[in-house]
Amino acid sequence: MHHVKRALDKGATADEILEACSVAFMMGGGPSIAYTSYVVKALKDFGALDGGEQKGGC
């Protein structure tokens, strides 16, 4: 996902990105949780999330 890559490039951590997903879920309800799976996959693909542990970061 383009937005996940841009956030990582700007220095956001996986935890910060996932926290934003949590806020989106609280505000947007069920439909937003479907997109969280795409975010998690993108974080794994970019190497920012691996089995619940972060790599790299600030």
Short mmCIF file of N, CA and C in Angstrom, two decimals:
data_model
loop_
_atom_site.label_atom_id
_atom_site.label_comp_id
_atom_site.label_asym_id
_atom_site.label_seq_id
_atom_site.Cartn_x
_atom_site.Cartn_y
_atom_site.Cartn_z
N MET A 1 0.84 -1.19 0.00
CA MET A 1 0.00 0.00 0.00
C MET A 1 0.88 1.24 0.00
N HIS A 2 0.53 2.13 -0.87
CA HIS A 2 1.28 3.36 -1.04
C HIS A 2 1.36 4.18 0.26
N HIS A 3 0.24 4.29 0.96
CA HIS A 3 0.22 5.12 2.16
C HIS A 3 1.08 4.53 3.28
N VAL A 4 1.11 3.21 3.38
CA VAL A 4 1.95 2.56 4.40
C VAL A 4 3.41 2.83 4.09
N LYS A 5 3.80 2.68 2.84
CA LYS A 5 5.19 2.91 2.44
C LYS A 5 5.59 4.36 2.72
N ARG A 6 4.72 5.29 2.38
CA ARG A 6 5.04 6.71 2.62
C ARG A 6 5.18 7.00 4.11
N ALA A 7 4.30 6.40 4.92
CA ALA A 7 4.38 6.61 6.37
C ALA A 7 5.70 6.07 6.91
N LEU A 8 6.09 4.88 6.46
CA LEU A 8 7.36 4.30 6.90
C LEU A 8 8.53 5.17 6.45
N ASP A 9 8.48 5.65 5.21
CA ASP A 9 9.55 6.51 4.70
C ASP A 9 9.68 7.80 5.49
N LYS A 10 8.55 8.28 6.02
CA LYS A 10 8.56 9.51 6.82
C LYS A 10 8.93 9.27 8.28
N GLY A 11 9.17 7.98 8.64
CA GLY A 11 9.64 7.69 9.99
C GLY A 11 8.61 7.10 10.93
N ALA A 12 7.41 6.84 10.45
CA ALA A 12 6.40 6.22 11.31
C ALA A 12 6.80 4.78 11.63
N THR A 13 6.50 4.35 12.83
CA THR A 13 6.76 2.97 13.21
C THR A 13 5.53 2.12 12.91
N ALA A 14 5.72 0.81 12.90
CA ALA A 14 4.59 -0.10 12.69
C ALA A 14 3.53 0.11 13.77
N ASP A 15 3.97 0.33 15.01
CA ASP A 15 3.02 0.56 16.10
C ASP A 15 2.18 1.81 15.85
N GLU A 16 2.81 2.87 15.37
CA GLU A 16 2.07 4.11 15.10
C GLU A 16 1.06 3.91 13.97
N ILE A 17 1.45 3.18 12.95
CA ILE A 17 0.55 2.92 11.83
C ILE A 17 -0.63 2.07 12.28
N LEU A 18 -0.35 1.05 13.09
CA LEU A 18 -1.43 0.20 13.59
C LEU A 18 -2.33 0.94 14.57
N GLU A 19 -1.78 1.89 15.30
CA GLU A 19 -2.61 2.72 16.18
C GLU A 19 -3.57 3.57 15.35
N ALA A 20 -3.09 4.08 14.23
CA ALA A 20 -3.97 4.84 13.34
C ALA A 20 -5.09 3.95 12.81
N CYS A 21 -4.77 2.68 12.55
CA CYS A 21 -5.81 1.73 12.12
C CYS A 21 -6.85 1.54 13.23
N SER A 22 -6.39 1.50 14.47
CA SER A 22 -7.31 1.35 15.60
C SER A 22 -8.27 2.53 15.69
N VAL A 23 -7.74 3.72 15.50
CA VAL A 23 -8.58 4.92 15.53
C VAL A 23 -9.58 4.88 14.38
N ALA A 24 -9.12 4.47 13.20
CA ALA A 24 -10.02 4.38 12.05
C ALA A 24 -11.13 3.38 12.32
N PHE A 25 -10.80 2.29 12.99
CA PHE A 25 -11.82 1.29 13.31
C PHE A 25 -12.85 1.86 14.28
N MET A 26 -12.38 2.58 15.30
CA MET A 26 -13.31 3.16 16.27
C MET A 26 -14.22 4.19 15.60
N MET A 27 -13.68 4.95 14.66
CA MET A 27 -14.46 6.00 14.01
C MET A 27 -15.30 5.47 12.85
N GLY A 28 -14.78 4.47 12.14
CA GLY A 28 -15.44 4.03 10.92
C GLY A 28 -16.18 2.71 11.02
N GLY A 29 -16.01 2.01 12.13
CA GLY A 29 -16.71 0.75 12.31
C GLY A 29 -16.15 -0.39 11.49
N GLY A 30 -16.98 -1.37 11.25
CA GLY A 30 -16.59 -2.62 10.62
C GLY A 30 -15.86 -2.53 9.30
N PRO A 31 -16.32 -1.68 8.37
CA PRO A 31 -15.65 -1.65 7.07
C PRO A 31 -14.15 -1.32 7.17
N SER A 32 -13.78 -0.50 8.12
CA SER A 32 -12.37 -0.12 8.22
C SER A 32 -11.49 -1.26 8.70
N ILE A 33 -12.05 -2.23 9.40
CA ILE A 33 -11.22 -3.35 9.86
C ILE A 33 -10.76 -4.22 8.69
N ALA A 34 -11.54 -4.25 7.62
CA ALA A 34 -11.13 -5.02 6.44
C ALA A 34 -9.83 -4.48 5.86
N TYR A 35 -9.64 -3.18 5.91
CA TYR A 35 -8.43 -2.58 5.36
C TYR A 35 -7.22 -2.80 6.26
N THR A 36 -7.44 -3.05 7.53
CA THR A 36 -6.33 -3.28 8.45
C THR A 36 -5.53 -4.50 8.03
N SER A 37 -6.18 -5.51 7.49
CA SER A 37 -5.44 -6.69 7.03
C SER A 37 -4.48 -6.33 5.90
N TYR A 38 -4.88 -5.40 5.04
CA TYR A 38 -3.99 -4.94 3.98
C TYR A 38 -2.80 -4.17 4.55
N VAL A 39 -3.05 -3.40 5.59
CA VAL A 39 -1.98 -2.64 6.23
C VAL A 39 -0.97 -3.59 6.87
N VAL A 40 -1.47 -4.60 7.58
CA VAL A 40 -0.57 -5.58 8.21
C VAL A 40 0.26 -6.29 7.15
N LYS A 41 -0.37 -6.68 6.05
CA LYS A 41 0.37 -7.35 4.97
C LYS A 41 1.44 -6.42 4.40
N ALA A 42 1.10 -5.15 4.19
CA ALA A 42 2.06 -4.19 3.67
C ALA A 42 3.22 -4.00 4.64
N LEU A 43 2.93 -3.91 5.93
CA LEU A 43 4.00 -3.77 6.92
C LEU A 43 4.93 -4.97 6.88
N LYS A 44 4.38 -6.17 6.74
CA LYS A 44 5.21 -7.38 6.63
C LYS A 44 6.02 -7.36 5.34
N ASP A 45 5.38 -6.99 4.23
CA ASP A 45 6.07 -6.94 2.94
C ASP A 45 7.22 -5.95 2.95
N PHE A 46 7.06 -4.84 3.64
CA PHE A 46 8.11 -3.82 3.72
C PHE A 46 9.12 -4.10 4.82
N GLY A 47 8.95 -5.20 5.55
CA GLY A 47 9.91 -5.58 6.58
C GLY A 47 9.78 -4.82 7.88
N ALA A 48 8.67 -4.12 8.06
CA ALA A 48 8.48 -3.34 9.29
C ALA A 48 7.81 -4.16 10.38
N LEU A 49 7.24 -5.30 10.01
CA LEU A 49 6.52 -6.13 10.97
C LEU A 49 6.80 -7.58 10.61
N ASP A 50 7.27 -8.33 11.59
CA ASP A 50 7.57 -9.74 11.33
C ASP A 50 7.18 -10.55 12.55
N GLY A 51 6.06 -11.23 12.46
CA GLY A 51 5.62 -12.06 13.58
C GLY A 51 5.37 -11.28 14.85
N GLY A 52 4.92 -10.05 14.71
CA GLY A 52 4.62 -9.24 15.87
C GLY A 52 5.80 -8.43 16.38
N GLU A 53 6.97 -8.60 15.77
CA GLU A 53 8.14 -7.83 16.18
C GLU A 53 8.50 -6.86 15.08
N GLN A 54 8.91 -5.67 15.47
CA GLN A 54 9.30 -4.67 14.50
C GLN A 54 10.77 -4.83 14.15
N LYS A 55 11.07 -4.49 12.90
CA LYS A 55 12.46 -4.41 12.46
C LYS A 55 12.75 -2.95 12.16
N GLY A 56 13.95 -2.54 12.40
CA GLY A 56 14.34 -1.18 12.07
C GLY A 56 13.66 -0.17 12.96
N GLY A 57 13.16 0.88 12.36
CA GLY A 57 12.49 1.92 13.12
C GLY A 57 13.38 3.13 13.29
N CYS A 58 12.98 4.03 14.18
CA CYS A 58 13.71 5.28 14.39
C CYS A 58 14.95 5.07 15.22
#
